[in-house]
Coordinates of C-alpha atoms and ligand atoms in Angstrom, one line a residue:
M293 CA 27.2 -8.7 27.1
A294 CA 24.7 -8.6 24.3
S295 CA 23.9 -12.0 22.6
P296 CA 25.1 -12.3 19.0
A297 CA 21.5 -12.1 17.8
T298 CA 20.8 -8.9 19.8
A299 CA 24.1 -7.4 18.6
A300 CA 23.2 -8.3 15.0
V301 CA 19.8 -6.4 15.3
E302 CA 21.5 -3.5 17.0
N303 CA 23.9 -3.2 14.1
L304 CA 21.2 -2.9 11.5
P305 CA 20.7 0.5 9.9
Q306 CA 18.0 2.5 11.6
V307 CA 14.8 4.0 10.0
L308 CA 13.5 6.8 12.1
L309 CA 9.8 7.1 12.9
L310 CA 8.8 10.6 14.1
L311 CA 5.2 9.8 14.8
H312 CA 3.3 6.6 14.9
P313 CA 2.3 6.1 11.2
A314 CA -1.3 5.4 10.6
A315 CA -0.5 2.1 8.9
F316 CA 1.2 0.7 12.0
T317 CA -1.7 1.6 14.2
I318 CA -4.3 0.1 11.8
F319 CA -2.5 -2.9 10.5
G320 CA 0.2 -3.9 13.0
E321 CA 3.9 -3.2 13.1
E322 CA 4.9 -6.9 12.4
H323 CA 4.1 -6.4 8.7
F324 CA 6.7 -3.7 8.5
T325 CA 9.7 -5.5 9.9
S326 CA 12.7 -6.6 7.9
P327 CA 16.1 -8.3 8.5
K328 CA 17.7 -5.3 6.7
F329 CA 16.8 -2.4 9.1
R330 CA 15.2 -1.6 12.4
F331 CA 12.9 1.2 13.5
L332 CA 14.0 4.0 15.9
K333 CA 10.8 5.4 17.4
A334 CA 10.9 9.0 18.4
Y335 CA 7.4 8.8 19.9
E336 CA 8.6 6.2 22.4
S337 CA 11.3 8.4 23.8
S338 CA 10.8 10.6 26.8
L339 CA 13.2 13.2 25.3
P340 CA 11.8 16.2 23.5
L341 CA 11.9 15.6 19.8
D342 CA 14.8 18.0 19.0
E343 CA 16.9 16.4 21.7
F344 CA 16.0 12.9 20.5
L345 CA 16.9 13.9 16.9
A346 CA 20.2 15.5 18.0
A347 CA 21.1 12.3 19.9
N348 CA 20.5 10.2 16.8
A349 CA 21.4 12.7 14.1
R350 CA 24.5 10.8 12.8
S351 CA 22.8 7.4 12.5
V352 CA 19.6 8.3 10.7
R353 CA 19.7 8.0 6.9
A354 CA 16.0 7.0 6.3
L355 CA 12.8 8.4 7.7
L356 CA 9.3 6.7 7.6
V357 CA 6.4 9.1 7.8
S358 CA 2.6 9.2 7.3
A359 CA 0.3 11.9 5.8
A360 CA 0.0 13.5 9.2
T361 CA 3.8 13.9 9.8
V362 CA 4.9 17.4 8.7
V363 CA 8.5 17.5 7.7
G364 CA 10.0 20.9 7.1
A365 CA 13.5 22.5 7.1
G366 CA 13.6 22.5 11.0
I367 CA 13.5 18.7 11.2
L368 CA 15.7 18.2 8.2
D369 CA 18.3 20.5 9.8
L370 CA 18.5 18.1 12.7
L371 CA 19.1 15.1 10.4
P372 CA 22.1 15.9 8.3
E373 CA 22.7 12.3 7.2
L374 CA 19.1 11.8 6.0
R375 CA 19.0 10.6 2.4
V376 CA 15.5 9.1 1.9
I377 CA 12.0 9.7 3.2
V378 CA 9.5 7.0 2.7
T379 CA 5.9 8.0 3.2
T380 CA 2.8 5.9 3.7
S381 CA 0.8 8.5 1.9
A382 CA 0.1 9.1 -1.8
G383 CA -0.1 12.9 -1.2
L384 CA 3.2 14.7 -0.4
D385 CA 1.9 18.0 0.9
Q386 CA 3.2 17.3 4.4
L387 CA 6.8 17.3 3.1
D388 CA 8.8 20.4 2.2
L389 CA 9.7 19.1 -1.3
A390 CA 11.9 22.0 -2.3
E391 CA 14.0 21.6 0.8
C392 CA 14.3 17.8 0.2
R393 CA 15.3 18.5 -3.4
R394 CA 17.9 21.0 -2.3
R395 CA 19.4 18.6 0.1
G396 CA 19.4 15.6 -2.3
I397 CA 16.9 13.7 -0.1
R398 CA 14.9 11.2 -2.2
I399 CA 11.2 10.5 -1.6
A400 CA 9.2 7.3 -2.0
S401 CA 5.5 7.6 -1.8
A402 CA 2.6 5.1 -1.7
G403 CA 2.5 5.5 -5.5
D404 CA -0.5 4.0 -7.1
I405 CA -1.6 1.5 -4.4
Y406 CA -4.6 3.5 -3.2
S407 CA -5.8 4.9 -6.5
A408 CA -8.5 2.4 -7.2
D409 CA -9.8 2.4 -3.6
V410 CA -9.9 6.2 -3.5
A411 CA -11.7 6.3 -6.9
D412 CA -14.2 3.8 -5.6
C413 CA -14.8 6.0 -2.5
A414 CA -15.2 9.1 -4.6
V415 CA -17.9 7.4 -6.7
G416 CA -19.5 6.0 -3.5
L417 CA -19.7 9.4 -2.0
L418 CA -21.2 10.9 -5.1
I419 CA -23.8 8.1 -5.4
D420 CA -24.6 8.5 -1.7
V421 CA -25.1 12.3 -2.0
L422 CA -27.3 12.0 -5.1
R423 CA -29.3 9.0 -4.1
K424 CA -29.4 9.9 -0.4
I425 CA -28.3 6.5 0.8
S426 CA -26.9 7.6 4.2
A427 CA -29.8 10.0 4.8
S428 CA -32.5 7.3 4.0
N429 CA -30.5 4.8 6.1
R430 CA -30.9 7.2 9.0
Y431 CA -34.6 7.6 8.2
V432 CA -35.3 3.9 8.3
K433 CA -33.2 3.3 11.4
N434 CA -34.9 6.1 13.3
G435 CA -38.2 4.4 12.6
F436 CA -39.5 7.3 10.5
W437 CA -40.6 5.0 7.6
A438 CA -43.3 3.5 9.8
T439 CA -44.2 6.7 11.5
K440 CA -43.8 9.4 8.9
G441 CA -44.3 7.4 5.6
D442 CA -42.2 7.4 2.5
Y443 CA -38.8 9.2 2.4
P444 CA -39.3 12.6 0.8
L445 CA -38.5 12.7 -3.0
G446 CA -35.2 14.4 -3.6
S447 CA -33.0 11.7 -4.8
K448 CA -31.2 12.5 -8.2
Q449 CA -30.0 10.2 -11.0
L450 CA -26.3 9.7 -11.6
R451 CA -26.8 8.7 -15.2
G452 CA -26.1 11.5 -17.6
K453 CA -24.5 13.9 -15.0
R454 CA -21.7 16.2 -16.1
I455 CA -18.7 15.4 -13.9
G456 CA -15.8 17.9 -13.6
I457 CA -12.7 16.3 -12.2
V458 CA -10.0 18.5 -10.7
G459 CA -6.7 16.7 -10.9
L460 CA -6.7 14.0 -13.6
G461 CA -3.8 12.0 -12.2
R462 CA -3.8 8.4 -11.2
I463 CA -6.9 8.7 -9.0
G464 CA -8.8 11.2 -11.2
L465 CA -8.4 9.0 -14.3
Q466 CA -9.9 6.0 -12.4
V467 CA -12.8 8.1 -11.2
A468 CA -13.4 9.3 -14.8
K469 CA -13.3 5.8 -16.2
R470 CA -15.8 4.5 -13.6
L471 CA -18.2 7.3 -14.1
Q472 CA -18.1 7.4 -17.8
Q473 CA -18.0 3.7 -18.6
G474 CA -19.9 2.4 -15.7
F475 CA -22.6 5.1 -15.1
G476 CA -23.1 6.9 -18.3
C477 CA -21.8 10.3 -17.1
T478 CA -19.9 12.8 -19.2
V479 CA -16.4 13.8 -17.9
S480 CA -14.4 17.0 -18.2
Y481 CA -11.3 18.0 -16.2
N482 CA -8.9 20.6 -15.0
S483 CA -5.3 19.7 -14.4
R484 CA -1.9 21.4 -14.2
K485 CA -1.4 20.6 -17.9
K486 CA -3.7 19.4 -20.6
K487 CA -3.2 15.7 -21.3
N488 CA -2.5 14.3 -24.7
P489 CA -6.0 14.2 -26.3
D490 CA -5.1 10.9 -28.1
Q491 CA -4.8 9.2 -24.6
V492 CA -7.2 11.3 -22.6
P493 CA -10.3 12.3 -24.7
Y494 CA -12.1 14.3 -22.0
P495 CA -12.6 18.1 -22.5
F496 CA -10.0 20.2 -20.6
Y497 CA -10.7 23.4 -18.8
Q498 CA -7.8 25.5 -17.7
D499 CA -10.0 27.4 -15.3
V500 CA -11.6 25.6 -12.4
R501 CA -14.5 28.1 -12.4
E502 CA -15.3 27.4 -16.0
L503 CA -15.2 23.6 -15.3
A504 CA -17.6 24.1 -12.3
A505 CA -19.9 26.2 -14.5
N506 CA -20.1 23.2 -16.9
S507 CA -20.5 20.5 -14.3
D508 CA -23.2 19.0 -12.1
A509 CA -20.6 17.6 -9.7
L510 CA -17.1 18.6 -9.1
I511 CA -14.8 15.8 -7.9
L512 CA -11.5 16.9 -6.3
C513 CA -8.7 14.4 -6.8
C514 CA -5.6 16.7 -7.1
G515 CA -2.6 17.0 -4.8
L516 CA -2.5 20.0 -2.4
T517 CA 0.1 22.5 -3.6
E518 CA 0.3 26.3 -3.4
Q519 CA -1.5 26.3 -6.8
T520 CA -4.4 24.1 -5.7
R521 CA -4.9 25.5 -2.1
H522 CA -8.4 27.0 -2.0
A523 CA -8.7 26.3 -5.8
V524 CA -12.4 25.8 -5.0
D525 CA -13.3 29.2 -3.7
K526 CA -16.4 31.4 -3.5
E527 CA -16.4 32.0 -7.2
V528 CA -16.0 28.3 -8.1
L529 CA -18.8 27.4 -5.7
A530 CA -21.1 30.1 -7.2
A531 CA -20.3 28.8 -10.7
L532 CA -21.2 25.2 -9.6
G533 CA -24.5 26.6 -8.5
K534 CA -27.6 25.5 -6.5
A535 CA -27.9 22.1 -8.2
G536 CA -24.1 21.3 -7.9
V537 CA -22.4 18.7 -5.7
I538 CA -18.8 18.7 -4.4
V539 CA -16.9 15.5 -3.7
N540 CA -13.5 15.8 -2.1
V541 CA -11.1 12.9 -1.8
A542 CA -8.0 15.1 -2.2
R543 CA -7.1 17.4 0.7
G544 CA -9.4 19.6 2.7
A545 CA -7.5 22.7 1.9
V546 CA -8.2 22.4 -1.8
V547 CA -11.6 23.9 -0.9
D548 CA -12.2 27.1 1.0
E549 CA -14.0 25.1 3.7
K550 CA -15.7 28.0 5.4
E551 CA -17.2 29.2 2.2
M552 CA -18.3 25.7 1.2
V553 CA -20.0 25.2 4.6
R554 CA -21.8 28.5 4.1
C555 CA -22.9 27.5 0.6
L556 CA -24.2 24.2 2.0
V557 CA -26.1 25.8 4.9
E558 CA -27.6 28.5 2.7
G559 CA -28.5 26.1 -0.1
E560 CA -26.1 27.7 -2.6
I561 CA -24.8 24.3 -3.6
A562 CA -26.9 21.1 -3.5
G563 CA -24.7 18.8 -1.5
A564 CA -21.2 17.4 -0.7
G565 CA -19.4 14.1 -0.1
L566 CA -16.3 14.8 1.9
D567 CA -13.5 12.4 3.0
V568 CA -11.1 15.2 3.9
F569 CA -11.2 18.5 5.8
E570 CA -9.0 21.5 6.4
D571 CA -8.3 20.9 10.1
E572 CA -8.6 17.1 10.5
P573 CA -9.9 15.5 12.6
V574 CA -12.0 18.7 13.3
V575 CA -15.1 18.7 11.1
P576 CA -17.2 21.9 11.0
K577 CA -20.2 21.2 13.3
E578 CA -22.7 22.7 10.8
L579 CA -22.1 19.7 8.5
M580 CA -23.3 17.3 11.1
E581 CA -26.8 18.6 10.8
L582 CA -27.1 18.5 7.0
D583 CA -28.7 15.5 5.3
N584 CA -27.3 16.5 1.9
V585 CA -23.7 16.1 3.2
V586 CA -22.0 12.7 3.6
L587 CA -18.8 12.5 5.6
S588 CA -16.0 10.0 6.0
P589 CA -12.9 10.3 8.2
H590 CA -10.1 10.5 5.6
S591 CA -10.6 6.8 5.1
A592 CA -10.8 6.6 1.3
V593 CA -7.3 4.9 1.2
L594 CA -8.0 2.5 4.0
T595 CA -8.8 -1.0 2.9
R596 CA -7.4 -4.2 4.3
E597 CA -5.9 -5.0 0.9
S598 CA -4.3 -1.6 0.4
M599 CA -2.7 -1.7 3.9
M600 CA -1.2 -5.1 3.1
E601 CA 0.2 -3.8 -0.1
L602 CA 1.4 -0.7 1.6
A603 CA 3.4 -2.7 4.2
R604 CA 5.1 -4.6 1.3
L605 CA 5.9 -1.3 -0.5
V606 CA 7.3 0.5 2.5
V607 CA 9.5 -2.5 3.4
G608 CA 10.5 -2.9 -0.3
N609 CA 11.5 0.8 -0.6
L610 CA 13.6 0.7 2.6
E611 CA 15.3 -2.5 1.7
A612 CA 16.1 -1.2 -1.8
F613 CA 17.5 2.0 -0.3
F614 CA 19.8 0.1 2.2
S615 CA 20.9 -2.2 -0.7
N616 CA 21.7 0.7 -3.0
E617 CA 19.0 -0.4 -5.4
P618 CA 16.4 1.7 -7.2
L619 CA 13.4 2.7 -5.0
L620 CA 10.2 0.9 -5.9
S621 CA 8.0 4.1 -5.9
E622 CA 10.3 7.1 -6.1
Y623 CA 8.6 10.4 -6.4
E624 CA 10.0 12.4 -9.3
D625 CA 9.4 16.1 -9.8
D626 CA 8.2 17.2 -13.1
Ligands
LIG110 O1 -4.8 10.8 1.8 C1 -4.0 9.9 1.9 C2 -2.8 9.8 1.1 O2 -2.3 10.8 0.6 O3 -2.2 8.7 1.1

């Protein structure tokens, strides 16, 4: 017979995990535990996913996912009691939002906890591309300073650059503030809607191509939706031009990656700082050779501090759900 303590744990509501969320792997599962629920781990089962879901369909009311867990109608069909999805991501492109809305499934995201870290990373990538920090780091470490002499001139100033931000949400606004107030850049933006000019004084461009034509660097901070998929296409890259730089901390598919790679290889744009890619973790091999391209492995959100805050937010959202209290970071459609 199960001990009272084991029985108490077994009676807790279950939160389904489809795949190992990134935060667990990086930070440790112990930070996500709670006396109010327990995790049911699909990835530990030897059953195929659909059989596992069918076996647990009636007991699962909450799902915890990461940015890499695609949840569409097929999975939702197998979980008829599901009422909330908590995601460790700020972006929600992995979730079928229309299906969730139709079924009355609520969503809690990572909200604002990564915004400052992602904004820092966007600025870091831009500085690195312009000032060639990674490239000159390689130059020194390869011993070329001693054998070939000074690093070739080519570094560009950040001060005074015209920055075009695509997506002036929580992250975009922080990028704008850093670059304008901290580095003397001018900022313009493109967003779904023009912001109230009393609160957001930057010039608005309805058309990304026009924004690119008036920018030295385009920084992508928007969510991935059907409207923003390949928003940076051949025409936008041409408008950005030979001296232009792309920084992407949004989602790889906001850019037509093939076209961007071609432009970088053929010198039709000046450089790129990329944290995200269309087919992660696959990165186009042409980019590995280019000194004007700085790459990071979708890690803009990953700081020790943000992971700690994430654990608290995930647990807080799930505890709120099981206590019938308002979610801490509920996503609301507008
Ligand atoms: O890219 C990461 C996220 O959306 O949280």
